[in-house]
Coordinates of C-alpha atoms and ligand atoms in Angstrom, one line a residue:
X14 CA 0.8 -29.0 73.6
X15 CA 1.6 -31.1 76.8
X16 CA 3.6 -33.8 76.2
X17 CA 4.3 -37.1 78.3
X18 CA 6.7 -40.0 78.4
X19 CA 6.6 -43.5 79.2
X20 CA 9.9 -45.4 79.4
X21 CA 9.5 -48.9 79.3
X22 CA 12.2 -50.4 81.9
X23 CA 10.4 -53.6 83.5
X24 CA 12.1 -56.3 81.1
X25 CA 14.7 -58.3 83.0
X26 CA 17.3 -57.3 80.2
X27 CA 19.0 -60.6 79.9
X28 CA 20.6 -61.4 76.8
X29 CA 22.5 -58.1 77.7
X30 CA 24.7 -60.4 80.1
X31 CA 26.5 -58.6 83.2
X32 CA 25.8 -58.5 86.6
X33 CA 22.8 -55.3 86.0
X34 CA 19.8 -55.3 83.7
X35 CA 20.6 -53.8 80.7
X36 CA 18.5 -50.6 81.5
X37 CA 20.6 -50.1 84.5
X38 CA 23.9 -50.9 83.4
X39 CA 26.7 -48.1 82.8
X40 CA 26.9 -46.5 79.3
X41 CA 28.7 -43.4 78.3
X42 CA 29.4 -43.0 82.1
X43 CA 26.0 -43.3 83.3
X44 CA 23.4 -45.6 83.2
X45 CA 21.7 -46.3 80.6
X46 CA 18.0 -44.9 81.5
X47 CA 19.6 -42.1 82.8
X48 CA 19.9 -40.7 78.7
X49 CA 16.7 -41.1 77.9
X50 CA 15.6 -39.4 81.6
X51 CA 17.6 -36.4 81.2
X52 CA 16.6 -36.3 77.3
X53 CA 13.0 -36.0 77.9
X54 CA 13.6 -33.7 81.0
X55 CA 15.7 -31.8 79.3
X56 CA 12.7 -30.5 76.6
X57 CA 10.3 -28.2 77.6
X58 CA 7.2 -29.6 75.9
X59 CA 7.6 -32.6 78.1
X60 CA 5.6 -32.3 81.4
X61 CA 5.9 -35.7 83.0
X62 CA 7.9 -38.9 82.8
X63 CA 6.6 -42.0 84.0
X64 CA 9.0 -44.6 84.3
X65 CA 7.8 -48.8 84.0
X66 CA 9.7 -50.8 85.5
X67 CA 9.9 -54.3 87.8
X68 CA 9.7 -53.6 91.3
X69 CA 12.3 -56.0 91.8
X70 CA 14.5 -53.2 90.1
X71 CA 13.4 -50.7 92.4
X72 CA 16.8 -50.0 94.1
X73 CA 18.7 -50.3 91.1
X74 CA 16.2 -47.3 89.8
X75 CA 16.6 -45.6 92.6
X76 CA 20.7 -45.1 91.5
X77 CA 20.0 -44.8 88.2
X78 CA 17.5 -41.6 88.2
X79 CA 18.8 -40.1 91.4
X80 CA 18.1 -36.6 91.1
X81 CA 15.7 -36.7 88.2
X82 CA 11.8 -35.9 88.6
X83 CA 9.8 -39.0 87.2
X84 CA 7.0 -40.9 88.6
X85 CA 7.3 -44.8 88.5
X86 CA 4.9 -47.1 87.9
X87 CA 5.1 -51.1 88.2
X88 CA 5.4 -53.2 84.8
X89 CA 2.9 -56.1 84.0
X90 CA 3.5 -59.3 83.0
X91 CA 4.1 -58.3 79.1
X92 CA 5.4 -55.3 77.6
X93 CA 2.1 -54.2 76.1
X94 CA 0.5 -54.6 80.1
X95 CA 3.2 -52.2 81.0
X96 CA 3.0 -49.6 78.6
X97 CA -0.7 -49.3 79.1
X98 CA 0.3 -49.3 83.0
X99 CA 1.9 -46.4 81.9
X100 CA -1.3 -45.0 79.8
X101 CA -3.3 -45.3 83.2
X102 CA -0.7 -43.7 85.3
X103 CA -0.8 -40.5 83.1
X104 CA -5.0 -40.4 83.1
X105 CA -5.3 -37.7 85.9
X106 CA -2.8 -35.6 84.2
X107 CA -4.5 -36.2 80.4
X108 CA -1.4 -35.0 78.3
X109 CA -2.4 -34.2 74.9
X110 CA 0.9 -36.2 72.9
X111 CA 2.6 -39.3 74.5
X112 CA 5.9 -40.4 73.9
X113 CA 6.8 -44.3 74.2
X114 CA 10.0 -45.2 75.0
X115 CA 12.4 -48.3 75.0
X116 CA 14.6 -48.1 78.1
X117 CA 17.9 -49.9 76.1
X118 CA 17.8 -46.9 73.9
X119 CA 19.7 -44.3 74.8
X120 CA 20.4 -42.0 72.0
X121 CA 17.6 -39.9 72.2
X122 CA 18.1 -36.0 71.5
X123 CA 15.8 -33.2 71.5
X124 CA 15.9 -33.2 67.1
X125 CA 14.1 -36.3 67.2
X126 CA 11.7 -35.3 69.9
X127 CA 10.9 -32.3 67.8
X128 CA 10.6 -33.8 64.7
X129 CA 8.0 -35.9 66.3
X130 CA 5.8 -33.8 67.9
X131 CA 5.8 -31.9 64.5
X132 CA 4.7 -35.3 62.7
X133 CA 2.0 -35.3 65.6
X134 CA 0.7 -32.1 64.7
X135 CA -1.5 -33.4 61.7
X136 CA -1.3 -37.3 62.3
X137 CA -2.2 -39.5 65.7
X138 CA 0.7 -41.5 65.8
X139 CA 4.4 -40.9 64.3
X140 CA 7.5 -42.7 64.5
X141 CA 11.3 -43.0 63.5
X142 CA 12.5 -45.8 60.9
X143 CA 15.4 -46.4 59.2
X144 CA 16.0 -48.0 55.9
X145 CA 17.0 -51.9 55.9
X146 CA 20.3 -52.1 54.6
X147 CA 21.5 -55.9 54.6
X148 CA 20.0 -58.4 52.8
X149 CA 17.3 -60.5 54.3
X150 CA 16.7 -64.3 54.9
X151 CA 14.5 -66.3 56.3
X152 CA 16.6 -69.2 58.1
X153 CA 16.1 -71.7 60.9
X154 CA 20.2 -70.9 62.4
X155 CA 21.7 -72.9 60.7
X156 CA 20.8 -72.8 56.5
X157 CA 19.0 -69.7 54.7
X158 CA 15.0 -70.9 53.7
X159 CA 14.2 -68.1 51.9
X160 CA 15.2 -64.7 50.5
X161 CA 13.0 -61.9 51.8
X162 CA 12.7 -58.7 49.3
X163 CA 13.9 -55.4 51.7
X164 CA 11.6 -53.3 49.4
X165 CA 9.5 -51.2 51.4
X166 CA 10.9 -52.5 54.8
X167 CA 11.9 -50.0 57.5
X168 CA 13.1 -50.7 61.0
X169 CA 10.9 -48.6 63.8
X170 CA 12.7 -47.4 66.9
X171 CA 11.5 -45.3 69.4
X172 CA 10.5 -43.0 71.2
X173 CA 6.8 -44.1 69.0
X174 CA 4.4 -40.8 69.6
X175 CA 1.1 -40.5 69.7
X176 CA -2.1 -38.2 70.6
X177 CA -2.9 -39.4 74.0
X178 CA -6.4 -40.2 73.4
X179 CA -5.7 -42.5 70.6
X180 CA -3.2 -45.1 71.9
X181 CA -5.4 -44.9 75.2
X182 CA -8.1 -46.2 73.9
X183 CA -6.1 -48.3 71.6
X184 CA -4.9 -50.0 74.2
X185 CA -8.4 -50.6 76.0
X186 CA -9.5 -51.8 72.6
X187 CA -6.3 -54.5 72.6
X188 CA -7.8 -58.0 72.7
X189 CA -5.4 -60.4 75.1
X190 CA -4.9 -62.6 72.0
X191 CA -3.7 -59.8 69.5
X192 CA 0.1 -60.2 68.8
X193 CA 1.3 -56.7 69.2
X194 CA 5.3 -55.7 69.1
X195 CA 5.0 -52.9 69.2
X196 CA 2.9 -49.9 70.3
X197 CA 3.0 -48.8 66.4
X198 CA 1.2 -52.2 66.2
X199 CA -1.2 -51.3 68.6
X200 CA -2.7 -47.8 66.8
X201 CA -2.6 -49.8 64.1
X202 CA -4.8 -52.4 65.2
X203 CA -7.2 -49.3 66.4
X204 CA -7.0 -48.0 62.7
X205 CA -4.8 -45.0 63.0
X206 CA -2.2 -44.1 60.5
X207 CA 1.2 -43.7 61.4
X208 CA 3.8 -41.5 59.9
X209 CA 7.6 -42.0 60.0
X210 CA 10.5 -39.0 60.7
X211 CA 13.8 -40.3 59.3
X212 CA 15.4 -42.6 62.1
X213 CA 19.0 -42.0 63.8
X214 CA 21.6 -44.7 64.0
X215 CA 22.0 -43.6 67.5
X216 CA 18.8 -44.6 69.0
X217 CA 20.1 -48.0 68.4
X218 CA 18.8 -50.6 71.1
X219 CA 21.2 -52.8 73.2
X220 CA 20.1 -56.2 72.7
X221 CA 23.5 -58.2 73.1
X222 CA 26.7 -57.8 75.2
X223 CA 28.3 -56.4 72.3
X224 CA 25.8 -53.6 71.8
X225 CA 27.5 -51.7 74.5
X226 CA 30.6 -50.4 72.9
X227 CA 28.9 -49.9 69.6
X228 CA 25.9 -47.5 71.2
X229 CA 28.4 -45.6 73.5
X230 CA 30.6 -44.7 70.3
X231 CA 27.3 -43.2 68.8
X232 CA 25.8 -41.9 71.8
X233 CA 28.6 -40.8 74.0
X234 CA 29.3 -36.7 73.0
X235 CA 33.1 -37.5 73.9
X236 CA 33.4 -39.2 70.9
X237 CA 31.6 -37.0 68.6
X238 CA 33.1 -34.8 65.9
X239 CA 31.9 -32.5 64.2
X240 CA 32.4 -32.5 60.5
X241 CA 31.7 -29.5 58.2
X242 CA 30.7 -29.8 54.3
X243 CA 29.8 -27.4 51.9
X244 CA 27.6 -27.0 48.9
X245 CA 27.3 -25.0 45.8
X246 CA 24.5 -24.8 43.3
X247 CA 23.4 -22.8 40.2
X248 CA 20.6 -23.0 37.6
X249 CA 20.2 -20.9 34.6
X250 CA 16.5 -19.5 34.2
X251 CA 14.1 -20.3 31.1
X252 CA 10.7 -19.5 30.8
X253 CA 7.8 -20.4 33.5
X254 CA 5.9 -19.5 36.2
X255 CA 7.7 -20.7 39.3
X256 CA 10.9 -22.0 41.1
X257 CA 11.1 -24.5 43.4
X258 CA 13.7 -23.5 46.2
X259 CA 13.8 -25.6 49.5
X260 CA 10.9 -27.7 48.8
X261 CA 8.9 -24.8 48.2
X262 CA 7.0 -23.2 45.2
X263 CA 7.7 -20.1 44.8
X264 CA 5.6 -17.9 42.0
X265 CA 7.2 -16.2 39.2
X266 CA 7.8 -14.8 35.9
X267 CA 10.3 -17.6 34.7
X268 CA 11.4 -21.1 36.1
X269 CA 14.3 -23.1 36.6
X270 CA 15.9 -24.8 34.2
X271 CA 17.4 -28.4 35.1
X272 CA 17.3 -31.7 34.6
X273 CA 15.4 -32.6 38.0
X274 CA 13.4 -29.6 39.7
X275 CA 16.0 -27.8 40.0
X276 CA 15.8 -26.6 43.5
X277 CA 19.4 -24.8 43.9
X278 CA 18.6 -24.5 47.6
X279 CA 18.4 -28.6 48.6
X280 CA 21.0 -29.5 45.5
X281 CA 23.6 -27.2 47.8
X282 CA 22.3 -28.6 51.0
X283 CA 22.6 -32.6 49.5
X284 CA 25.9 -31.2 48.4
X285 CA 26.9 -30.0 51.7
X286 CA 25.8 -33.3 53.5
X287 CA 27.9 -35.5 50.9
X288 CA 30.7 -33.2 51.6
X289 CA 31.1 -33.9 55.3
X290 CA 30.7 -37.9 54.8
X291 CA 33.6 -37.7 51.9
X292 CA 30.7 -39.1 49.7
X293 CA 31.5 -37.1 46.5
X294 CA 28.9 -35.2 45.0
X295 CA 25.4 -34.9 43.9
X296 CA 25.7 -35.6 40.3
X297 CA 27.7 -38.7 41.5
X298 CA 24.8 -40.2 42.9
X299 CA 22.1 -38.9 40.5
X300 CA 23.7 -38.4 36.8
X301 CA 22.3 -35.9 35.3
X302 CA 22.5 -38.3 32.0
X303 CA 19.9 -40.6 33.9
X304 CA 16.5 -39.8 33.0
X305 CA 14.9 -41.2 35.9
X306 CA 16.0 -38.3 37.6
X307 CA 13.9 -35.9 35.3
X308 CA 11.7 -33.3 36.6
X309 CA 12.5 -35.4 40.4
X310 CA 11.6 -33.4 43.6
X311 CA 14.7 -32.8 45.0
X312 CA 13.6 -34.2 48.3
X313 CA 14.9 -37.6 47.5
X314 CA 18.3 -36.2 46.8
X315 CA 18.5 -34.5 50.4
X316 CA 16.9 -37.8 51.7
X317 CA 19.2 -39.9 50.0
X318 CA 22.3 -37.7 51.3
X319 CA 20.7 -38.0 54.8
X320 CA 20.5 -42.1 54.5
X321 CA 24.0 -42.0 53.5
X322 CA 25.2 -39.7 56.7
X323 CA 22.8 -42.3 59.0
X324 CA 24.6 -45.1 57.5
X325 CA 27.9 -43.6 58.4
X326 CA 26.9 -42.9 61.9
X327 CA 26.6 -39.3 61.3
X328 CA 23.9 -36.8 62.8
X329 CA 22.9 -33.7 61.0
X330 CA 22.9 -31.0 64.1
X331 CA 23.2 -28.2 61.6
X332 CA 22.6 -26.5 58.1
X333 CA 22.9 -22.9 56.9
X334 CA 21.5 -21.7 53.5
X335 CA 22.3 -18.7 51.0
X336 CA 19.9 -18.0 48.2
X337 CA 21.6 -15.6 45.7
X338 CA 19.6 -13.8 43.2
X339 CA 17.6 -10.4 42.3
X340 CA 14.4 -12.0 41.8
X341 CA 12.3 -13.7 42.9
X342 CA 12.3 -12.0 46.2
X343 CA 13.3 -14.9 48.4
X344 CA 12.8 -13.1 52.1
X345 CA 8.7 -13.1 52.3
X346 CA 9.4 -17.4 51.9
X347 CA 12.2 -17.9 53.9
X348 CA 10.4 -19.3 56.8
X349 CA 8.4 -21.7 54.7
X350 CA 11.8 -23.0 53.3
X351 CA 13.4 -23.2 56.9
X352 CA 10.6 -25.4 57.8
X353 CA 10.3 -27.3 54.9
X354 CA 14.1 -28.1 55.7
X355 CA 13.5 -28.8 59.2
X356 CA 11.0 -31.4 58.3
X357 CA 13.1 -33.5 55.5
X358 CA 16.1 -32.8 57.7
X359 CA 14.3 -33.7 61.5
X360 CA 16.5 -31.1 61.8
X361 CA 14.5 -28.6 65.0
X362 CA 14.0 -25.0 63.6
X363 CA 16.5 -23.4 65.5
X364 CA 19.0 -25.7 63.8
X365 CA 18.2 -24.8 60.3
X366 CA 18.8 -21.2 58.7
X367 CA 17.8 -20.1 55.5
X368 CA 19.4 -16.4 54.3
X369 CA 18.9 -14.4 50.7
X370 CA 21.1 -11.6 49.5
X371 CA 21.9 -9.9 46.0
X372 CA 24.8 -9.5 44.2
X373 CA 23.5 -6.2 43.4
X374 CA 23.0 -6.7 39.7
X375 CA 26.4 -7.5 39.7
X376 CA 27.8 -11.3 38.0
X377 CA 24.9 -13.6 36.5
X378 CA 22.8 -13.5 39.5
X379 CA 22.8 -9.9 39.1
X380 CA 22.3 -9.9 35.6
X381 CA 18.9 -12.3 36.4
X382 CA 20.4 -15.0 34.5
X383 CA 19.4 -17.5 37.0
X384 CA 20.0 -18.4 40.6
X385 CA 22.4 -19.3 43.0
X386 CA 22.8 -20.8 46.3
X387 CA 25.7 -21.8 49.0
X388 CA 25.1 -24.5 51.7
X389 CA 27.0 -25.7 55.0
X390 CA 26.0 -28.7 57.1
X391 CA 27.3 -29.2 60.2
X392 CA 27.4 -33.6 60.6
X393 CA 28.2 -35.0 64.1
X394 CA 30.5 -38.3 63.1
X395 CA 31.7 -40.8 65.7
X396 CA 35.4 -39.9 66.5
Ligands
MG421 MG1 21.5 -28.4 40.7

């Protein structure tokens, strides 16, 4: 798969304040398209980078990308004019994905360029979200008008991916009057679905002057730590005909027993993730005594953990598993599980392990009493 990007950089960057546009202004000791440049230069599916930005900027681009291989192209007289400037500018070179970038966002790693193109692989478009955490209102500045229900809201950041083809001719389909704010908005408009990956609080934008600091804390690798947690889980067997470990289903002669699906693999890993936030434990979080949680798909639990490490500031850049048992014989689905991980995680592949071993019919494991499983999690915290 060839992949493309488009950084958007042609907006004047005001509200930002200081003598530069925002784009060009120093962050983290470089300026601040210089992240996303290097990030998307830096991965190897990612064949060329066309950068959109105001001619008028031309010198101050020229400083900030010194070095770095990207074709620039001038930005129109809205953002959706420049993006599909950018659209135009790739034609010749017809990449199959295409990433769309904000320039004021310079958090961007190569986990969330990965978990991306994996979301591309069976849908057109894809991007990152996070959960709304504050309340919402309607006001006019001064007094509240309205209370606005956060159920089912996200907020989309970029990069926002898509098949080239689709948000080409997306675009071309774009009437001047649509109100578009995005290029989500735009494949929408087309009629193509879009699916999210879990967002990261460091692709935050900088909007205001006080956006600076805050970004470079999450961004800046100086001031990164990382934190290590560790899980435990164990579940007794009863009868059945499969377990559930990592998200996946795995036939056999008994099942699980638990009060959600009792997937010993993600419990560990969710415990491992609360660990390195300080944020207790699983059953803290989902009592077992609750019966909403019974029979739940333990993915909500790992996502939940995840939301919790995002809120904190905290990136997942690692996570090792141990399944422990006799039987079933874990090994033929380890790579199903790693992948299933990577995917609820956004973790990429290579960051994700998954091993099995035998107590060899030693303890309960042994005795095929049920199964256990250990978990780390490495979580990258602002220092
Ligand atoms: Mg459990």
């Amino acid at each position: 798969m060839k992949a493309a990007a488009i950084i958007v950089a042609a907006g004047r960057g005001e509200r930002a304040g200081g003598p530069l546009p925002k784009q060009y202004a120093p962050i983290g000791g470089k300026p601040a398209l210089r992240w996303s440049i290097e990030a998307f230069a830096a991965h190897p599916a990612f064949e060329a980078i066309v950068l959109v930005i105001d001619p008028a900027h031309e010198a101050h681009f020229r400083a900030a990308a010194a070095g770095l291989d990207c074709q620039i192209v001038p930005g129109g007289a809205v953002r959706s004019a420049s993006v599909q400037a950018g659209l135009e500018a790739l034609r010749s070179s017809a990449p199959d994905l295409v990433f769309i970038h904000d320039a004021a966002r310079p958090g961007l790693d190569a986990n969330m360029l990965d978990a991306l193109i994996r979301a591309l692989g069976s849908h057109h478009g894809a991007a990152p979200a996070l959960r709304v955490a504050d309340a919402l209102k309607r006001a006019d500045g001064q007094f509240v008008h309205e209370d606005v229900s956060r159920d089912g809201l996200v907020r989309v950041q970029t990069p926002q991916a898509f098949r080239y083809a689709a948000i080409r001719e997306a675009f071309q389909a774009l009437t001047p009057e649509a109100q578009v704010d995005d290029d989500v908005a735009v494949a929408r408009a087309a009629g193509y679905a879009i699916a999210l990956v879990p967002g990261a609080a460091s692709l935050a934008k900088i909007t205001y002057p006080e956006d600076f600091a805050l970004v470079e804390r999450l961004i800046s690798p100086a001031t990164l730590i990382p934190l290590v947690g560790h899980g435990i889980d164990a579940h007794q067997f009863t009868e059945g005909d499969f377990v559930t470990l990592c998200g996946v289903r795995i036939a056999h002669s008994q099942a699980l027993l638990g009060h959600s699906d009792a997937d010993a693999g993600w419990h560990a890993l969710t415990d491992a993730i609360l660990g390195a936030i300080g944020e207790g434990d699983i059953g803290d979080h989902f009592p077992p005594t609750d019966p909403k949680w019974r029979g739940a798909d333990s993915e909500q639990f790992l996502r939940h953990a995840l939301h919790l490490m995002e809120q904190a500031g905290g990136r997942l850049a690692h996570c090792d598993i141990t399944i422990v048992c006799e039987r079933p014989r874990v090994k033929p689905h380890r790579e199903a599980m790693r992948s299933r991980t990577a995917e609820v995680t956004g973790l990429a592949l290579a960051r994700v392990n998954v091993k099995a071993t035998t107590t060899e019919e030693m303890g309960f494991t042994g005795r095929r009493e049920g199964i256990l499983a250990t978990a780390t999690a490495t979580v990258l915290v602002p220092g």
